[in-house]
XYZ file of C-alpha atoms in Angstrom:
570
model
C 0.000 0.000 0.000
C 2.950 2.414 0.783
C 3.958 2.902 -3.445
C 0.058 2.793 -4.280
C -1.389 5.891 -5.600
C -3.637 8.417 -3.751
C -6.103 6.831 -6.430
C -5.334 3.326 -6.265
C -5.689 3.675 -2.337
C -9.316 5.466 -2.975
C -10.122 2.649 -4.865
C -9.113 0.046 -2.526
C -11.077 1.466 0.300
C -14.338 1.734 -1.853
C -14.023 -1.287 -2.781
C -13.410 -2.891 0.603
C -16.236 -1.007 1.869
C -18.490 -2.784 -0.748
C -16.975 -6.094 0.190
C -18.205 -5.263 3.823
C -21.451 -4.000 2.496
C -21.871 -7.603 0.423
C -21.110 -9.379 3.232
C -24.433 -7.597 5.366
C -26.185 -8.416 2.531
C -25.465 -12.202 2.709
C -25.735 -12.295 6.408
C -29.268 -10.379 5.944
C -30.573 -12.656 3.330
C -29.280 -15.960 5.088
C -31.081 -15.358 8.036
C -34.146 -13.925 6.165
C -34.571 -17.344 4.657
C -34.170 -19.520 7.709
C -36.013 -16.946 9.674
C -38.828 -17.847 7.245
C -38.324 -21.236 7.367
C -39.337 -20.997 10.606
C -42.024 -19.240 10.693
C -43.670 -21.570 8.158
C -45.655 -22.807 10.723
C -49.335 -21.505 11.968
C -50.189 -18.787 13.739
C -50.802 -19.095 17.412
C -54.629 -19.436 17.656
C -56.442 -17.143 19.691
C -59.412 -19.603 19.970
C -60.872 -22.979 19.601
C -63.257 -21.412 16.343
C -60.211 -19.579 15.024
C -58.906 -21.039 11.206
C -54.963 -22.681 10.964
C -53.094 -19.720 8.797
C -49.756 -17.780 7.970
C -49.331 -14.452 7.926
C -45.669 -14.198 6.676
C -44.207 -14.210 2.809
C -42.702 -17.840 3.907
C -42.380 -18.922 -0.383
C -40.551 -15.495 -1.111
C -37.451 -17.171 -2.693
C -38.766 -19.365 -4.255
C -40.960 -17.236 -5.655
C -38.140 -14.934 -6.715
C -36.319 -17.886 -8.372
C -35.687 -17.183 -11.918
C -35.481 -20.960 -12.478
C -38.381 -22.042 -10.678
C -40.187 -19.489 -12.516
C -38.863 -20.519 -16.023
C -39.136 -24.077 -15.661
C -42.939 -24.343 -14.515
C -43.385 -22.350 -17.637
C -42.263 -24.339 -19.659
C -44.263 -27.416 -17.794
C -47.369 -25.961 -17.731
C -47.343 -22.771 -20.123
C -48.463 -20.615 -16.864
C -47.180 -18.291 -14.574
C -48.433 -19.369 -11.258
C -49.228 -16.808 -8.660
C -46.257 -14.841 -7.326
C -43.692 -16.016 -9.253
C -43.700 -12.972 -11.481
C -41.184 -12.230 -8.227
C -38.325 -13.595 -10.453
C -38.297 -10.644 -12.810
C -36.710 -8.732 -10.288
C -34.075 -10.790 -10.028
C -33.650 -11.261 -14.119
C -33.930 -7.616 -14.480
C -31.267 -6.808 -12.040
C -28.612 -9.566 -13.231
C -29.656 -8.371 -17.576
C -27.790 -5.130 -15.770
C -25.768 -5.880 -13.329
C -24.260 -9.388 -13.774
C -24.686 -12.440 -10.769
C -25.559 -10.346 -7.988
C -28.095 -12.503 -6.877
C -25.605 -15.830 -6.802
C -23.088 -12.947 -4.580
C -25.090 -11.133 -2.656
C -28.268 -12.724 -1.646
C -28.554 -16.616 -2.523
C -28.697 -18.297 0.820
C -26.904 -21.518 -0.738
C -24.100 -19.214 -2.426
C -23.716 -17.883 1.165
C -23.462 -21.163 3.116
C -20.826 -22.500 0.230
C -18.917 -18.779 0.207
C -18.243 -19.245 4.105
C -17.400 -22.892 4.033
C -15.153 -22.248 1.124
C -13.515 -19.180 2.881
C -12.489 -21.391 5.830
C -8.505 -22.785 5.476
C -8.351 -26.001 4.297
C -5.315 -27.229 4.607
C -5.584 -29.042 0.690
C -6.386 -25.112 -0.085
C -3.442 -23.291 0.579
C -1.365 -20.642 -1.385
C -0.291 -21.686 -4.865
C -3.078 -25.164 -4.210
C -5.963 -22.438 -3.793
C -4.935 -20.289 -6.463
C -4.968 -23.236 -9.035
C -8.384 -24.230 -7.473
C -9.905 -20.873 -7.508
C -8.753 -20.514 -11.850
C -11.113 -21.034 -14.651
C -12.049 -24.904 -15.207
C -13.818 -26.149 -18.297
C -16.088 -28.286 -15.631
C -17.880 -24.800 -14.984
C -20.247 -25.824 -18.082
C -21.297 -28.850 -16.857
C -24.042 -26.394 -14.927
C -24.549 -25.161 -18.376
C -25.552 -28.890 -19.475
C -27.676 -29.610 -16.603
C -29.203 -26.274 -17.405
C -30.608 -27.365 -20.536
C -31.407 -30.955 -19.609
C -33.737 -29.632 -16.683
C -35.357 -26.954 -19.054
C -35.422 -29.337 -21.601
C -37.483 -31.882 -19.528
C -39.549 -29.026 -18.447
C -40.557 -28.288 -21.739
C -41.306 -32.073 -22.423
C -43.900 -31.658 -19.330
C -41.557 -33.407 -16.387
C -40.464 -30.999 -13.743
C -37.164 -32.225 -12.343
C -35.516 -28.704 -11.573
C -36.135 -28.692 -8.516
C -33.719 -31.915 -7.406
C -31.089 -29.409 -7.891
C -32.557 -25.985 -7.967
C -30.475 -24.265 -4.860
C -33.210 -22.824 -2.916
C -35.197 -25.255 -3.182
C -32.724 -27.737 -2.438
C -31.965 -25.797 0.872
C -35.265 -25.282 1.744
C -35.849 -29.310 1.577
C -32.507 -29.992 3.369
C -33.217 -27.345 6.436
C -36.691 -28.515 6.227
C -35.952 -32.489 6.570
C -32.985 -32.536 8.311
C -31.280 -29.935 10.087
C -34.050 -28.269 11.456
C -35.342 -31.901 12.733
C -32.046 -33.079 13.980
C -31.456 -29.606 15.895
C -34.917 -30.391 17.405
C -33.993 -33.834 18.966
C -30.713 -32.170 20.270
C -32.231 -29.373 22.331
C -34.866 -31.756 23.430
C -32.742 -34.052 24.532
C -30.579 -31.148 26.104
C -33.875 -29.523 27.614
C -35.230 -32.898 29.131
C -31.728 -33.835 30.168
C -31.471 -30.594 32.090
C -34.449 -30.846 33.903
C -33.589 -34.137 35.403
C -30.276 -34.581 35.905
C -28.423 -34.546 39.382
C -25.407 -31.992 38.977
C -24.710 -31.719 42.606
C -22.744 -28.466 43.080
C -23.743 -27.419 39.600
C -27.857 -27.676 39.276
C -28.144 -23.841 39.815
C -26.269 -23.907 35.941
C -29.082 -26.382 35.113
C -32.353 -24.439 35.524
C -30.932 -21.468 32.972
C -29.395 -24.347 30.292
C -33.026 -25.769 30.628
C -34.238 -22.530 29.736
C -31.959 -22.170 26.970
C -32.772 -25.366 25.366
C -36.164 -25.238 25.545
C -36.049 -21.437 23.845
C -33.773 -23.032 21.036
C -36.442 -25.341 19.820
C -37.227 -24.908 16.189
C -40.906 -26.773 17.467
C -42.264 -27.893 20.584
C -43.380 -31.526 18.810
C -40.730 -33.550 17.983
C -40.934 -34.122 14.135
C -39.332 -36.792 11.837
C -39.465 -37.420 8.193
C -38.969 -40.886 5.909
C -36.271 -40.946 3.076
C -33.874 -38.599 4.847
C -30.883 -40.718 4.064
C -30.656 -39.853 0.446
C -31.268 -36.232 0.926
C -28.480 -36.090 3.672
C -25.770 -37.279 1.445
C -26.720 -35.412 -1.367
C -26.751 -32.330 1.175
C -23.351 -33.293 3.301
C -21.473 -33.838 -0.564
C -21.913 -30.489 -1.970
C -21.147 -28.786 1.987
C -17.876 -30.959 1.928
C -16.858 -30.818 -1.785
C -15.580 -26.944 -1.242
C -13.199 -28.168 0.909
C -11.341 -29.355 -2.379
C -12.515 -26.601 -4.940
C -13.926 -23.724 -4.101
C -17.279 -23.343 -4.173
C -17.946 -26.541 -6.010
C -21.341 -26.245 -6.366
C -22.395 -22.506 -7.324
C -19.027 -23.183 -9.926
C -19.921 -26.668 -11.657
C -23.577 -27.879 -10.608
C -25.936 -25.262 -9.757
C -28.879 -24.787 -12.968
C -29.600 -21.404 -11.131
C -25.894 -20.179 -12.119
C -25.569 -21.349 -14.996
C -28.755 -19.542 -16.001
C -28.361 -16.354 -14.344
C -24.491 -16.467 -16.142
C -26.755 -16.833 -19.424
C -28.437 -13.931 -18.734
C -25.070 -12.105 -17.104
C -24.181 -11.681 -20.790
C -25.573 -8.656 -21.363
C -24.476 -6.649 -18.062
C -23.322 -3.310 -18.277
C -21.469 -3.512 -14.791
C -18.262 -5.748 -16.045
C -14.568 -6.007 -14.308
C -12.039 -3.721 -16.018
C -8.749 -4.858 -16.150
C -4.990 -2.609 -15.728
C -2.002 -4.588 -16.126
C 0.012 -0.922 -16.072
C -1.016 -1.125 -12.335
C -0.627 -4.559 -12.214
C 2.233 -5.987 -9.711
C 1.269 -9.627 -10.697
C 0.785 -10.577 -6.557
C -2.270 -12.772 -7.466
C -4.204 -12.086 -4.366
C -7.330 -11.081 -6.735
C -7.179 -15.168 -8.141
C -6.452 -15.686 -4.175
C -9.551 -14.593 -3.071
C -12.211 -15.224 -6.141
C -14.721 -17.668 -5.532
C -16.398 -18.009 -8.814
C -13.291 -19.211 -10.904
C -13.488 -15.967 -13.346
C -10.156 -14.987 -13.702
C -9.305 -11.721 -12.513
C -5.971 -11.390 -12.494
C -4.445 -9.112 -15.813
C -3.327 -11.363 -18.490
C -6.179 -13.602 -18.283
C -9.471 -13.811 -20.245
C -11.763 -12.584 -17.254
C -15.365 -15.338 -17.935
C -18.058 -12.440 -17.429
C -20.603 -14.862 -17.259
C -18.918 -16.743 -13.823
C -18.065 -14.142 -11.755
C -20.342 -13.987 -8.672
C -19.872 -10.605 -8.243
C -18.460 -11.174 -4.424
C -15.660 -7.890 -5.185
C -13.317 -10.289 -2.746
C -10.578 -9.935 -6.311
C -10.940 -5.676 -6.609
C -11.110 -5.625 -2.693
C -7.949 -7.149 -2.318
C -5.736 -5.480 -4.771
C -3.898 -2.773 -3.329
C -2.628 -1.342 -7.143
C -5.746 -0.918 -7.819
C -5.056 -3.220 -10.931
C -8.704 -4.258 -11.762
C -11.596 -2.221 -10.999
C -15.060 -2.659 -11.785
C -17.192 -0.064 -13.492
C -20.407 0.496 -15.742
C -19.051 -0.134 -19.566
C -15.947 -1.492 -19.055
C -13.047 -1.927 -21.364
C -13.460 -5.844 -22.582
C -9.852 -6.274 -23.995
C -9.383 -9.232 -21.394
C -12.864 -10.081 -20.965
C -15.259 -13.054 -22.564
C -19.154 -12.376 -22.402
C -19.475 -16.279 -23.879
C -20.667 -19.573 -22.452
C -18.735 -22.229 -22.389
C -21.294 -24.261 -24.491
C -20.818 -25.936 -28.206
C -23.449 -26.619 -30.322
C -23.117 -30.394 -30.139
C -23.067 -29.923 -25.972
C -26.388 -27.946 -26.044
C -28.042 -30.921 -29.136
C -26.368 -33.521 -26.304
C -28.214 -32.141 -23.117
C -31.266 -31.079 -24.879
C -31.744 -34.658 -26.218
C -30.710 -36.030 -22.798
C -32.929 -34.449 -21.208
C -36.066 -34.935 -23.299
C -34.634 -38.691 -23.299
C -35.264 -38.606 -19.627
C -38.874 -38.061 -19.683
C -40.034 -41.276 -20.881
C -37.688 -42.846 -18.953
C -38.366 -41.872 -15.862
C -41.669 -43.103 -16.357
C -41.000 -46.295 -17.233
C -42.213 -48.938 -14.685
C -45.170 -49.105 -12.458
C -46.550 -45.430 -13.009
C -49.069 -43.280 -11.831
C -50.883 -43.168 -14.806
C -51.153 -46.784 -15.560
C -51.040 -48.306 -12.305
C -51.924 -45.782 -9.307
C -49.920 -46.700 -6.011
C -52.224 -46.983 -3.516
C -50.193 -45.278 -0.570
C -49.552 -42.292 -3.241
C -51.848 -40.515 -0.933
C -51.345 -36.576 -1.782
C -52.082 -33.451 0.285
C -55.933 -31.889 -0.300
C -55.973 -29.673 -3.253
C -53.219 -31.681 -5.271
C -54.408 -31.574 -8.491
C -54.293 -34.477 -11.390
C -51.274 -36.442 -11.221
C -49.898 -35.880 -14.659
C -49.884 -32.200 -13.754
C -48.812 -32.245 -10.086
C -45.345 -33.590 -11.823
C -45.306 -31.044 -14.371
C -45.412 -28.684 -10.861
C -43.848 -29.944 -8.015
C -40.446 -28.874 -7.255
C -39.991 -31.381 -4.113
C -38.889 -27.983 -2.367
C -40.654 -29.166 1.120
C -42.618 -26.817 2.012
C -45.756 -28.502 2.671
C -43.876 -30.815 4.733
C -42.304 -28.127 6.792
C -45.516 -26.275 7.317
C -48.385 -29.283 8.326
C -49.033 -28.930 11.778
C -49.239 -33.044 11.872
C -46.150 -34.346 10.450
C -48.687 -35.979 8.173
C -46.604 -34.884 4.967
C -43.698 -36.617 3.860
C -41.067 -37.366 0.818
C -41.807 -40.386 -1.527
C -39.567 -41.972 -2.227
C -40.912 -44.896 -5.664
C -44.327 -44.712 -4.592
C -44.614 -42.144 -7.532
C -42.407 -43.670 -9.714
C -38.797 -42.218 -10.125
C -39.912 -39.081 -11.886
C -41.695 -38.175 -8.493
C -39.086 -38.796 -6.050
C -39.340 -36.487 -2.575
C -42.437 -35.082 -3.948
C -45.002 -34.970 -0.667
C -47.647 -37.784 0.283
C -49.121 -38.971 3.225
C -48.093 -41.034 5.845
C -51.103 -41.343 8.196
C -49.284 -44.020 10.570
C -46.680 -40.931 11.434
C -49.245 -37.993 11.006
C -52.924 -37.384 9.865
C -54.667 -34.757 8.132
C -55.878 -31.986 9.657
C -59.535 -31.539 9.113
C -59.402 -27.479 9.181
C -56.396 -27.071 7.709
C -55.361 -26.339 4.429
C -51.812 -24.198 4.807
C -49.844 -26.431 2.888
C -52.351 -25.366 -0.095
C -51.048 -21.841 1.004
C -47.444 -22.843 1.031
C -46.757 -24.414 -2.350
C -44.597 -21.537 -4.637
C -45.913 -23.246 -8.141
C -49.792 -24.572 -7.429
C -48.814 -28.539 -7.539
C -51.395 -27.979 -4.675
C -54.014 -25.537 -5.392
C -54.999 -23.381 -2.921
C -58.156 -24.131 -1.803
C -60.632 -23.338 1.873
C -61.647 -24.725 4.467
C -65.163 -24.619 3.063
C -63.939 -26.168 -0.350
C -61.911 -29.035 1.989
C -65.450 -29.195 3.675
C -64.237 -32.317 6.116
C -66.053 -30.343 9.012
C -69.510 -28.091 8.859
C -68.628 -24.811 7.745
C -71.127 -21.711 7.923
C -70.184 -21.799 3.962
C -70.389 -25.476 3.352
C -73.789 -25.651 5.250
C -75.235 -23.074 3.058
C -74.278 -25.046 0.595
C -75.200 -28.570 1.007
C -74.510 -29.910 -2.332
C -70.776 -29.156 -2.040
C -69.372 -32.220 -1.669
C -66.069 -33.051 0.600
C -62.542 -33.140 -1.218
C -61.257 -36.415 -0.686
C -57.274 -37.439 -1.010
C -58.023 -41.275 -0.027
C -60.126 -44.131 1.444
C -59.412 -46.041 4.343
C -59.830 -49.925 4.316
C -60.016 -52.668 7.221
C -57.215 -55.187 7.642
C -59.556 -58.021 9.536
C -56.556 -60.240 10.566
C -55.335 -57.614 12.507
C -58.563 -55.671 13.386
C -59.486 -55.974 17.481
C -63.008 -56.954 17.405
C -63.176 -58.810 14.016
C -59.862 -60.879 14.564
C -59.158 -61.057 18.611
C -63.092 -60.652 19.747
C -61.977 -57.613 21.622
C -63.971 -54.661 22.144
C -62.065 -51.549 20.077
C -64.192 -48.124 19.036
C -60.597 -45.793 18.770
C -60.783 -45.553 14.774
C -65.119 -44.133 15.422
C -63.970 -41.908 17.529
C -60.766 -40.190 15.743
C -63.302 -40.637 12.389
C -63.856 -36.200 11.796
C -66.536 -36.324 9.337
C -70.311 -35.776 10.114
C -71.647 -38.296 9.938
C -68.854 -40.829 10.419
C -67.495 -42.410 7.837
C -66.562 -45.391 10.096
C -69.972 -47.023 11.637
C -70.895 -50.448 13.533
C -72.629 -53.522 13.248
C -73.544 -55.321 16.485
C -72.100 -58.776 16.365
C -72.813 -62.237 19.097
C -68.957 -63.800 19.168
C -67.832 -66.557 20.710
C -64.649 -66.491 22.892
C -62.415 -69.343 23.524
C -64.482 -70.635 26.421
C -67.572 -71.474 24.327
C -69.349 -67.859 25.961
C -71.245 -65.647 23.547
C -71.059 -61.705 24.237
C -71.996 -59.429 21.830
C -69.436 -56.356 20.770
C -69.089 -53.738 17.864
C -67.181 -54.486 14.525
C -66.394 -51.527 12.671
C -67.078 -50.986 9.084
C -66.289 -48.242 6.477
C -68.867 -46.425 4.533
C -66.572 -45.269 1.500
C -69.116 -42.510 0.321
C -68.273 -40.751 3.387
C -64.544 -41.224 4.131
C -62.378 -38.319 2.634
C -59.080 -40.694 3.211
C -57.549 -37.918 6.283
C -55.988 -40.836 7.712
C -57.147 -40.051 11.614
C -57.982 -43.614 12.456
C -54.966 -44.927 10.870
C -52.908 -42.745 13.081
C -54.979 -43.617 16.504
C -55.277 -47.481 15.544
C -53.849 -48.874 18.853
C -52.415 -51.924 16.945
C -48.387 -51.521 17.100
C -46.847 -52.485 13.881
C -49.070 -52.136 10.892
C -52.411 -50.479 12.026
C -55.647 -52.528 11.561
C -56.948 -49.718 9.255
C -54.966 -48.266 6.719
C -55.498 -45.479 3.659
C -55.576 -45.418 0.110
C -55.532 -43.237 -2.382
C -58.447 -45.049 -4.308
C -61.588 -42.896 -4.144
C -59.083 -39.086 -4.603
C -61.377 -36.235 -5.980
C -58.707 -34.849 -8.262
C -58.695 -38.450 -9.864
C -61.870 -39.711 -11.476
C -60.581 -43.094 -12.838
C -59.309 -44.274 -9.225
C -62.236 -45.640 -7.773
C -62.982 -48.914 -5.864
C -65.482 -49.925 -9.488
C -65.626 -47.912 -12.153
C -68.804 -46.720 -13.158
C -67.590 -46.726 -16.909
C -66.346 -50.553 -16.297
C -69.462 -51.388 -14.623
C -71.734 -50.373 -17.428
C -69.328 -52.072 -20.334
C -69.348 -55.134 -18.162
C -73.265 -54.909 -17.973
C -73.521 -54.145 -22.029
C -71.216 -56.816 -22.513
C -73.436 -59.136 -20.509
């Protein structure tokens, strides 16, 4: 700094002030989105009469995701709800360049700390090397296309690898569970322990626990193994190349580097002040190459300012309409590698749905949250994102795993053994950034008297399932023991789940008479309440199915169309 210009050492304190200015901004945005993680959760309800509901933006980045927003439409040639959020992102970057992969992706932010820490494989000369331009950084160019492609071919898989929604289904599923069981286990520990000398330190790490907890119910979700890995391999993988993921894999990159081609805000390069120390290729993090007497990849740089920050020669600078003598707007895409991914990705369509498949043979546990509409387009939709998992009050929402067929992998069904339906709720309907679930009321749910859905008696209920009796394992019909739980969890009016008065015969040769339970299937709306109270451990006497769904008129226990073509053809 002592032979830099007055100007160069302007410069480098602008520029360092920015850095410190990007850095708030990351710290802002990173604890915006887990703050409304969090919150995705109901209200506190001021009374018994009072309706489940969510009063905070809790969908606002993915909402604001230019890729979420492109790829459903493509899928389903509409623009669902809010999403129109995204053109404020796509605006900014047409002008500014990858501001949004610098400066406010929560994902970016996690992977620009962990790739900041010293590793001791990332070290001088070894971090310099790691931190250059790789040809690998298309390979999110590739993936790009493939997951539009599919799009357009009607099969949404963007959201596997889409980063916010990828972080919002790994906070969702695991960390935010697995922080749960530790302060639980912290807070319950706490409270009875025997420290002797030490339980006056007890009561106030009781009190710490318990204020820590993400939820006061425990909550657990199926097919979490997968999703770890997946989750734990891009965290790790910066500790060999920086930032691994926003550099190589992530769609959203690649397509807000497409769009980064026309910015007016570009790095300008000096090699007059140039000293060749390298700390700018030290410090970048998107593998752009900043350093004079390199081609500087426009389309890669995450516009962190760590490079212009850390020059003291002020050797590279950025400004609007820079000079581009050392600078490439391109992609790093051929012809052939843009035919290759498009075809591979319209080539994964049909095989994905190869198999046992929805539309040919409906899995019968595919049980989906109320208001999911037809199968065929729920796929086109879903973005396995997680929020209607994070925000149902019963834990009744989980990730499939083949129940859907691979093309629906950690989209949401329900488990009713783990969690049931809630009869008055419908926030995961409210939840859900791309209308895989439609939002619908409580009235339209109508699984309890509304004053609407009284007024209006021809409305009938939305059903996601029907439940069915397993007799070998069913209390009264299989052990001759008196069992009314399932009746009395039933929510509908009248109950689905009714009684026949039976005389049985116990092992002495004595007659008694008890209740068997039966289902009526014009009444049951499949919410899964008596699976989830069946006092059977193991498999419960009564389980669900997703034969009888509203939003699918050929799933039914008979056909009506079958029934009449059998009766003509008799």
């Amino acid at each position: 700094m002592s032979t830099a210009s007055p100007e160069a050492q302007q410069s480098f304190r602008r520029f360092r002030a920015l850095r410190w200015a990007r850095r708030a901004s990351q710290a802002f945005f990173l604890l915006l989105f887990v703050a409304l993680l969090l919150k995705t959760n109901m209200d506190a309800l001021s009374s018994p009469e009072e309706l489940p509901r969510i009063s905070a933006p809790v969908s606002l980045f993915l909402e604001m995701d230019p890729l979420v927003a492109l790829g459903t439409v493509l899928s389903t040639h509409t623009l669902y709800r809010n999403l129109f959020y995204a053109l404020l992102i796509i605006v900014g970057t047409l002008f500014l360049g990858r501001f949004f992969c610098g400066w406010i992706c929560p994902m970016g932010t996690i992977n620009h700390m962990l790739a900041s820490a010293k590793s001791g494989k990332l070290r001088g000369m070894a971090r310099i090397e790691s931190n250059r331009y790789r040809p690998a950084q298309r390979w999110k160019y590739l993936i790009l296309t493939a997951v539009l492609a599919s799009a357009a071919a009607g099969s949404l898989q963007l959201g596997l690898l889409d980063p916010i929604s990828l972080l919002t289904r790994s906070l969702t599923l695991l960390v935010f569970p697995a922080w749960n069981v530790l302060t639980q286990d912290v807070y319950t520990w706490s409270l009875h322990a025997n420290g002797g000398a030490f339980d006056i330190l007890l009561t106030p790490l009781a009190w710490l626990s318990h204020a820590a907890l993400v939820r006061t119910k425990v909550v657990v979700f199926e097919q979490t193994g997968l999703i770890l890995f997946v989750f734990i391999a891009i965290l790790a993988a910066n500790r060999y190349v920086t930032r691994y993921w926003c550099r190589i894999l992530c769609p959203l990159g690649a397509l807000l580097g497409v769009l980064s081609k026309t910015s007016i805000l570009g790095l300008e390069k000096r090699p007059s002040m140039c000293s060749g120390c390298n700390r700018c290729a030290l410090h970048c993090q998107g593998g752009d190459n900043p350093e004079p007497g390199t081609t500087w990849h426009q389309s890669e740089c995450h516009l962190c300012l760590n490079c212009v920050a850390s020059c003291p020669e002020a050797g590279i600078a950025f400004r609007f309409f820079p000079k581009r003598d050392e600078s490439t707007q391109a992609v790093n895409m051929t012809r052939r590698s843009v035919l290759l991914s498009t075809g591979a990705g319209l080539a994964a369509v049909p095989l994905l749905r190869t198999g046992v498949h929805p539309d040919t043979t409906p899995h019968r546990d595919l049980v989906r949250p109320p208001g999911s509409i037809e199968e065929r387009e729920f796929l086109s939709r879903c973005i396995r994102c997680g929020e209607c998992m994070n925000v149902c009050p019963n834990n009744a929402l989980h990730p499939t795993f083949l129940q859907a067929g691979m093309e629906g992998i950690w989209s949401p069904m329900l488990m009713p053994r783990i969690g049931y339906c809630e009869p008055t709720c419908v926030l995961c309907s409210q939840v859900c950034p791309t209308g895989a679930i439609d939002e619908i009321t409580e009235a339209e749910k109508s699984w309890v008297p509304s004053a609407e859905s009284v007024d209006d008696e021809r409305r009938p209920p939305l059903r996601i399932g029907t439940a069915f009796y397993d007799f070998g394992r069913c209390l009264p019909w299989a052990m001759a023991k008196e069992c009314i739980v399932c009746e009395e969890w039933c929510p509908t009016t009248p109950k689905a789940i009714y009684f026949e008065m039976a005389e049985v015969t116990d092992r002495e040769g004595n007659y008694h008479w008890l209740k068997r339970p039966h289902v009526d299937p014009a009444l049951c709306v499949g919410c899964g309440a008596c699976t989830f109270a069946c006092p059977v451990k193991g498999a419960p006497a009564i389980y669900v199915t997703a034969v009888g769904e509203t939003r699918n008129p050929h799933n039914r226990i008979l056909l009506e169309g079958a029934q009449k073509q059998k009766r003509s053809e008799s």
